[in-house]
mmCIF file of C-alpha atoms in Angstrom:
data_model
loop_
_atom_site.group_PDB
_atom_site.id
_atom_site.type_symbol
_atom_site.label_atom_id
_atom_site.label_comp_id
_atom_site.label_asym_id
_atom_site.label_seq_id
_atom_site.Cartn_x
_atom_site.Cartn_y
_atom_site.Cartn_z
ATOM 1 C CA VAL R 9 0.010 0.142 0.026
ATOM 2 C CA ALA R 10 3.217 2.227 0.719
ATOM 3 C CA SER R 11 4.441 1.924 -2.348
ATOM 4 C CA ILE R 12 1.184 2.538 -4.148
ATOM 5 C CA ILE R 13 0.736 6.333 -2.321
ATOM 6 C CA ILE R 14 4.513 6.713 -3.185
ATOM 7 C CA CYS R 15 3.437 6.263 -6.754
ATOM 8 C CA MET R 16 0.317 8.149 -6.731
ATOM 9 C CA SER R 17 2.315 11.038 -4.989
ATOM 10 C CA PHE R 18 4.895 11.027 -7.601
ATOM 11 C CA SER R 19 2.332 11.212 -10.645
ATOM 12 C CA VAL R 20 0.567 14.023 -8.896
ATOM 13 C CA ASN R 21 3.592 16.559 -8.504
ATOM 14 C CA ALA R 22 5.481 15.202 -11.823
ATOM 15 C CA VAL R 23 5.728 18.348 -14.331
ATOM 16 C CA GLU R 24 3.282 17.984 -17.117
ATOM 17 C CA THR R 25 4.772 17.619 -20.517
ATOM 18 C CA TYR R 26 2.667 18.743 -23.409
ATOM 19 C CA LYS R 27 2.958 18.191 -27.340
ATOM 20 C CA PHE R 28 2.853 21.373 -29.526
ATOM 21 C CA GLY R 29 2.256 20.742 -32.973
ATOM 22 C CA VAL R 30 3.174 22.937 -35.519
ATOM 23 C CA VAL R 31 1.883 23.051 -39.435
ATOM 24 C CA PRO R 32 4.678 21.791 -41.715
ATOM 25 C CA GLN R 33 4.968 24.608 -43.854
ATOM 26 C CA GLN R 34 8.425 24.312 -44.061
ATOM 27 C CA ASN R 35 10.878 20.598 -43.578
ATOM 28 C CA GLY R 36 10.848 19.594 -39.904
ATOM 29 C CA SER R 37 14.471 20.536 -39.384
ATOM 30 C CA LYS R 38 14.011 23.947 -40.366
ATOM 31 C CA LEU R 39 10.873 24.192 -37.906
ATOM 32 C CA SER R 40 12.217 22.141 -35.221
ATOM 33 C CA LYS R 41 15.543 24.846 -34.842
ATOM 34 C CA LEU R 42 12.943 27.734 -35.176
ATOM 35 C CA TRP R 43 10.442 26.431 -32.525
ATOM 36 C CA THR R 44 12.179 24.494 -29.991
ATOM 37 C CA PRO R 45 13.653 27.897 -28.467
ATOM 38 C CA ILE R 46 10.562 28.738 -28.582
ATOM 39 C CA LEU R 47 9.268 26.068 -26.442
ATOM 40 C CA GLN R 48 12.234 26.181 -24.247
ATOM 41 C CA TYR R 49 11.115 29.842 -23.475
ATOM 42 C CA LEU R 50 7.871 28.797 -22.555
ATOM 43 C CA GLU R 51 9.236 26.200 -20.331
ATOM 44 C CA GLU R 52 11.310 28.705 -18.476
ATOM 45 C CA LYS R 53 8.267 31.111 -17.929
ATOM 46 C CA THR R 54 5.774 28.357 -17.015
ATOM 47 C CA ASN R 55 5.613 25.312 -14.842
ATOM 48 C CA TYR R 56 5.118 23.156 -18.075
ATOM 49 C CA LYS R 57 7.245 21.028 -20.292
ATOM 50 C CA PHE R 58 6.603 21.051 -24.098
ATOM 51 C CA GLN R 59 7.946 18.763 -26.861
ATOM 52 C CA PHE R 60 8.002 20.151 -30.383
ATOM 53 C CA ALA R 61 5.942 18.147 -33.043
ATOM 54 C CA THR R 62 5.172 18.603 -36.496
ATOM 55 C CA ALA R 63 4.680 16.110 -39.411
ATOM 56 C CA ARG R 64 6.089 14.786 -42.640
ATOM 57 C CA ASN R 65 3.408 16.723 -44.677
ATOM 58 C CA ILE R 66 0.316 18.635 -44.222
ATOM 59 C CA PRO R 67 -2.121 15.572 -44.729
ATOM 60 C CA THR R 68 -0.456 13.662 -41.761
ATOM 61 C CA TYR R 69 -0.551 16.642 -39.799
ATOM 62 C CA GLU R 70 -4.139 17.127 -40.740
ATOM 63 C CA LYS R 71 -4.767 12.984 -39.441
ATOM 64 C CA ARG R 72 -3.047 13.991 -35.953
ATOM 65 C CA LEU R 73 -5.162 17.016 -35.549
ATOM 66 C CA LEU R 74 -8.123 15.138 -36.074
ATOM 67 C CA ALA R 75 -6.984 12.242 -33.905
ATOM 68 C CA GLY R 76 -6.320 14.641 -31.227
ATOM 69 C CA LYS R 77 -2.586 14.065 -31.083
ATOM 70 C CA TYR R 78 -1.383 17.356 -30.156
ATOM 71 C CA ASP R 79 -1.905 19.306 -27.049
ATOM 72 C CA PHE R 80 -1.456 22.563 -28.482
ATOM 73 C CA ALA R 81 -1.227 23.505 -32.426
ATOM 74 C CA TYR R 82 -0.093 26.213 -34.555
ATOM 75 C CA MET R 83 -2.234 25.755 -37.528
ATOM 76 C CA ASN R 84 -3.384 27.661 -40.375
ATOM 77 C CA PRO R 85 -6.895 29.255 -40.184
ATOM 78 C CA TYR R 86 -8.540 26.921 -42.531
ATOM 79 C CA HIS R 87 -7.434 24.156 -40.333
ATOM 80 C CA TYR R 88 -8.586 25.809 -37.566
ATOM 81 C CA VAL R 89 -12.011 26.176 -38.345
ATOM 82 C CA GLN R 90 -11.987 22.411 -39.639
ATOM 83 C CA TYR R 91 -10.451 21.016 -36.244
ATOM 84 C CA GLN R 92 -12.055 23.657 -34.095
ATOM 85 C CA GLU R 93 -15.422 21.578 -35.260
ATOM 86 C CA MET R 94 -14.344 18.228 -35.701
ATOM 87 C CA ALA R 95 -11.832 17.633 -32.909
ATOM 88 C CA GLY R 96 -12.769 20.508 -30.531
ATOM 89 C CA TYR R 97 -9.436 22.554 -30.765
ATOM 90 C CA ASN R 98 -9.973 26.111 -29.335
ATOM 91 C CA ALA R 99 -8.240 29.108 -30.305
ATOM 92 C CA PHE R 100 -6.609 31.550 -27.418
ATOM 93 C CA ALA R 101 -3.888 33.225 -29.370
ATOM 94 C CA LYS R 102 -2.606 34.770 -33.085
ATOM 95 C CA ALA R 103 -0.335 36.866 -34.137
ATOM 96 C CA LYS R 104 -0.249 40.435 -33.101
ATOM 97 C CA LYS R 105 -1.860 43.047 -35.786
ATOM 98 C CA LYS R 106 -1.366 40.610 -38.713
ATOM 99 C CA ARG R 107 -3.559 39.729 -41.500
ATOM 100 C CA LEU R 108 -2.709 36.786 -43.737
ATOM 101 C CA LYS R 109 -1.989 37.005 -47.267
ATOM 102 C CA GLY R 110 -1.561 34.188 -50.065
ATOM 103 C CA ILE R 111 1.324 35.438 -52.818
ATOM 104 C CA LEU R 112 1.553 33.653 -56.219
ATOM 105 C CA VAL R 113 5.427 33.359 -56.931
ATOM 106 C CA VAL R 114 6.867 33.183 -60.624
ATOM 107 C CA GLN R 115 10.531 33.192 -61.536
ATOM 108 C CA LYS R 116 12.192 36.628 -61.686
ATOM 109 C CA ASP R 117 12.485 36.900 -65.639
ATOM 110 C CA SER R 118 9.312 35.320 -66.037
ATOM 111 C CA PRO R 119 7.080 36.499 -68.824
ATOM 112 C CA TYR R 120 3.907 36.525 -66.782
ATOM 113 C CA GLN R 121 2.839 39.599 -65.404
ATOM 114 C CA THR R 122 -0.761 39.016 -63.881
ATOM 115 C CA ILE R 123 -2.922 36.250 -62.428
ATOM 116 C CA GLU R 124 -4.954 36.063 -66.022
ATOM 117 C CA ASP R 125 -1.732 35.346 -67.622
ATOM 118 C CA LEU R 126 -1.602 31.806 -65.887
ATOM 119 C CA SER R 127 -4.627 30.302 -67.336
ATOM 120 C CA ASP R 128 -3.967 26.798 -68.336
ATOM 121 C CA ALA R 129 -0.569 26.980 -66.279
ATOM 122 C CA GLU R 130 0.425 24.142 -64.130
ATOM 123 C CA MET R 131 1.042 25.405 -60.566
ATOM 124 C CA ALA R 132 2.665 24.413 -57.736
ATOM 125 C CA PHE R 133 0.900 24.530 -54.096
ATOM 126 C CA PRO R 134 1.432 23.348 -50.739
ATOM 127 C CA SER R 135 -1.040 20.460 -49.736
ATOM 128 C CA ASN R 136 -4.302 22.182 -48.183
ATOM 129 C CA ALA R 137 -2.249 24.907 -47.290
ATOM 130 C CA PHE R 138 -4.839 28.038 -46.568
ATOM 131 C CA ALA R 139 -3.558 31.365 -48.129
ATOM 132 C CA ALA R 140 -0.804 29.577 -50.190
ATOM 133 C CA ASN R 141 -3.085 26.929 -51.741
ATOM 134 C CA LEU R 142 -6.884 27.476 -50.992
ATOM 135 C CA VAL R 143 -7.518 31.220 -51.278
ATOM 136 C CA PRO R 144 -5.626 31.339 -54.772
ATOM 137 C CA ARG R 145 -7.355 28.510 -55.919
ATOM 138 C CA ALA R 146 -10.757 29.779 -54.971
ATOM 139 C CA ILE R 147 -10.135 33.432 -56.455
ATOM 140 C CA MET R 148 -8.541 32.162 -59.575
ATOM 141 C CA SER R 149 -11.776 29.526 -59.978
ATOM 142 C CA ARG R 150 -14.235 32.383 -59.269
ATOM 143 C CA ALA R 151 -12.332 34.223 -61.794
ATOM 144 C CA ASP R 152 -12.889 31.406 -64.729
ATOM 145 C CA ILE R 153 -9.035 31.250 -64.847
ATOM 146 C CA GLY R 154 -8.273 27.629 -65.681
ATOM 147 C CA PHE R 155 -5.295 25.916 -64.150
ATOM 148 C CA GLU R 156 -3.907 22.619 -63.325
ATOM 149 C CA PRO R 157 -2.621 22.377 -59.568
ATOM 150 C CA LYS R 158 0.268 20.479 -58.706
ATOM 151 C CA TYR R 159 0.554 19.488 -55.314
ATOM 152 C CA VAL R 160 4.049 19.490 -53.233
ATOM 153 C CA SER R 161 4.993 19.039 -49.588
ATOM 154 C CA SER R 162 5.750 22.277 -48.392
ATOM 155 C CA HIS R 163 5.956 26.115 -49.083
ATOM 156 C CA ASP R 164 9.658 25.478 -49.462
ATOM 157 C CA SER R 165 8.881 22.941 -52.296
ATOM 158 C CA VAL R 166 6.844 25.415 -54.120
ATOM 159 C CA TYR R 167 9.658 27.816 -53.801
ATOM 160 C CA ARG R 168 12.467 25.533 -55.022
ATOM 161 C CA ASN R 169 10.732 24.079 -57.691
ATOM 162 C CA VAL R 170 9.129 27.449 -59.366
ATOM 163 C CA SER R 171 12.729 28.851 -58.924
ATOM 164 C CA LYS R 172 14.213 25.754 -61.025
ATOM 165 C CA GLY R 173 11.582 25.802 -63.582
ATOM 166 C CA ARG R 174 9.703 22.974 -62.985
ATOM 167 C CA TYR R 175 6.263 25.117 -62.468
ATOM 168 C CA PRO R 176 5.875 28.457 -63.958
ATOM 169 C CA ALA R 177 4.048 29.573 -60.915
ATOM 170 C CA GLY R 178 3.403 28.632 -57.146
ATOM 171 C CA GLY R 179 1.667 29.628 -54.053
ATOM 172 C CA GLY R 180 2.861 30.491 -50.964
ATOM 173 C CA VAL R 181 2.632 33.729 -48.199
ATOM 174 C CA MET R 182 4.915 36.347 -47.424
ATOM 175 C CA ARG R 183 6.524 34.933 -43.867
ATOM 176 C CA THR R 184 7.768 31.555 -45.695
ATOM 177 C CA TYR R 185 8.831 33.613 -48.795
ATOM 178 C CA LYS R 186 10.767 35.764 -46.808
ATOM 179 C CA ASN R 187 12.183 32.687 -44.426
ATOM 180 C CA THR R 188 12.957 30.519 -47.468
ATOM 181 C CA SER R 189 16.564 30.074 -48.823
ATOM 182 C CA PRO R 190 18.054 33.175 -50.562
ATOM 183 C CA GLU R 191 19.335 30.445 -53.133
ATOM 184 C CA TYR R 192 15.368 30.288 -54.250
ATOM 185 C CA ARG R 193 13.981 33.375 -53.235
ATOM 186 C CA ASN R 194 16.504 35.173 -55.508
ATOM 187 C CA GLN R 195 15.109 33.695 -58.325
ATOM 188 C CA LEU R 196 11.625 34.503 -57.816
ATOM 189 C CA ARG R 197 9.293 37.690 -57.663
ATOM 190 C CA ILE R 198 5.830 37.976 -56.289
ATOM 191 C CA LEU R 199 3.230 38.086 -59.283
ATOM 192 C CA TRP R 200 -0.039 38.536 -56.851
ATOM 193 C CA THR R 201 -1.196 39.296 -53.559
ATOM 194 C CA SER R 202 -4.467 38.281 -51.808
ATOM 195 C CA ASP R 203 -6.654 40.085 -49.710
ATOM 196 C CA GLY R 204 -5.855 39.687 -45.698
ATOM 197 C CA TYR R 205 -7.451 37.098 -43.613
ATOM 198 C CA THR R 206 -7.184 36.396 -39.459
ATOM 199 C CA PRO R 207 -4.040 34.500 -39.483
ATOM 200 C CA HIS R 208 -2.944 31.121 -38.112
ATOM 201 C CA ALA R 209 -4.419 29.935 -34.780
ATOM 202 C CA PHE R 210 -2.985 29.035 -31.506
ATOM 203 C CA ALA R 211 -5.108 26.479 -30.400
ATOM 204 C CA ALA R 212 -5.251 24.272 -27.037
ATOM 205 C CA HIS R 213 -7.185 20.778 -27.625
ATOM 206 C CA PRO R 214 -10.185 20.556 -25.145
ATOM 207 C CA ARG R 215 -8.632 18.044 -23.022
ATOM 208 C CA ILE R 216 -6.386 20.791 -21.810
ATOM 209 C CA PRO R 217 -7.083 22.433 -18.604
ATOM 210 C CA LYS R 218 -8.094 25.668 -18.919
ATOM 211 C CA HIS R 219 -5.694 27.033 -16.320
ATOM 212 C CA VAL R 220 -2.701 25.515 -18.578
ATOM 213 C CA VAL R 221 -4.068 27.171 -21.403
ATOM 214 C CA GLU R 222 -4.691 30.492 -19.499
ATOM 215 C CA GLU R 223 -0.924 30.183 -18.142
ATOM 216 C CA VAL R 224 0.557 29.415 -21.359
ATOM 217 C CA GLN R 225 -1.748 32.356 -23.319
ATOM 218 C CA ARG R 226 -0.202 34.565 -20.651
ATOM 219 C CA VAL R 227 3.343 34.254 -21.387
ATOM 220 C CA MET R 228 3.150 34.214 -24.858
ATOM 221 C CA LEU R 229 1.376 37.807 -25.118
ATOM 222 C CA GLU R 230 3.908 38.997 -23.020
ATOM 223 C CA MET R 231 6.784 37.693 -25.124
ATOM 224 C CA ASP R 232 7.191 41.262 -27.224
ATOM 225 C CA MET R 233 7.836 42.876 -23.758
ATOM 226 C CA ASP R 234 11.148 40.642 -23.319
ATOM 227 C CA PRO R 235 13.945 41.155 -25.417
ATOM 228 C CA LYS R 236 14.570 37.421 -25.529
ATOM 229 C CA GLY R 237 11.086 36.668 -26.244
ATOM 230 C CA LYS R 238 11.112 39.316 -29.061
ATOM 231 C CA ALA R 239 13.860 38.153 -30.928
ATOM 232 C CA LEU R 240 12.577 34.511 -30.662
ATOM 233 C CA LEU R 241 9.251 35.654 -32.571
ATOM 234 C CA LYS R 242 11.233 37.852 -34.926
ATOM 235 C CA SER R 243 12.960 34.367 -36.098
ATOM 236 C CA ILE R 244 9.759 33.090 -37.091
ATOM 237 C CA ARG R 245 8.518 36.400 -38.533
ATOM 238 C CA LEU R 246 6.246 37.597 -35.863
ATOM 239 C CA LYS R 247 6.380 40.520 -34.336
ATOM 240 C CA GLY R 248 4.090 39.689 -31.503
ATOM 241 C CA ILE R 249 1.272 37.552 -30.277
ATOM 242 C CA GLU R 250 -2.147 38.674 -29.008
ATOM 243 C CA ALA R 251 -5.255 36.862 -27.894
ATOM 244 C CA GLY R 252 -7.641 34.947 -30.162
ATOM 245 C CA GLU R 253 -11.265 34.248 -30.093
ATOM 246 C CA ASP R 254 -13.054 31.727 -32.297
ATOM 247 C CA PHE R 255 -15.556 34.291 -33.800
ATOM 248 C CA GLU R 256 -12.343 36.153 -35.340
ATOM 249 C CA TRP R 257 -11.857 33.193 -37.831
ATOM 250 C CA ASP R 258 -15.357 33.552 -39.310
ATOM 251 C CA ASP R 259 -14.107 35.453 -42.092
ATOM 252 C CA VAL R 260 -12.415 32.331 -43.150
ATOM 253 C CA ARG R 261 -15.600 30.147 -42.518
ATOM 254 C CA ALA R 262 -17.313 32.624 -45.045
ATOM 255 C CA LEU R 263 -15.199 31.918 -47.703
ATOM 256 C CA ASN R 264 -17.124 28.317 -47.849
ATOM 257 C CA ILE R 265 -13.617 26.786 -49.262
ATOM 258 C CA GLU R 266 -13.903 23.411 -49.762
ATOM 259 C CA SER R 267 -10.210 21.621 -49.903
#
């Protein structure tokens, strides 16, 4: 009986570890390098531990979201409205004073000058990404601009393939475009930019206690007031983080996008 009591006591006092999923817009090693220091910062400021997690591609990430594999998740707006409904994830934060815009990129010396010029072109898109894929596809379809989508594993794959001339154009977002290797970025130019939408959500699975979510939210919202935190946010192209509530993604719901 005594040994059982000791084990129970240890379990109660053990530091909780939460799996923090990050949407695989870029390759896993790059994401780990960017996000692991941020999670270490959260550990320093809270009483919790965080394990970085991603997936080899977006479809795999989606399956894990649906299954509730992540305790906390950073996900694109389309994923958020999907998995808020299907898996119960609840948004608690988002990038401060930011609207998410999709871009279409072409080679720097490409003859394409307008989105209409891409009629009947093969175009590279990161699988089921929101602003980099679903938004430009919807805009082009509504404008009756025919195109042939080709799906790749990440934003970086889009930039690499377009820069090497494998596809004449492809979708991305400004943050990953600026973050991609100069080897690719220097060979590209932005052809088109979309309207702005509520950005990626930081969301928690409903099994996570409210007080834990509130503590994580508090630390994240204060990061830009601390030089170290501000530098970490800058590494992922964020100026700050602000509170987010579910209704703020109604602009994304209103698009009625089908993947």
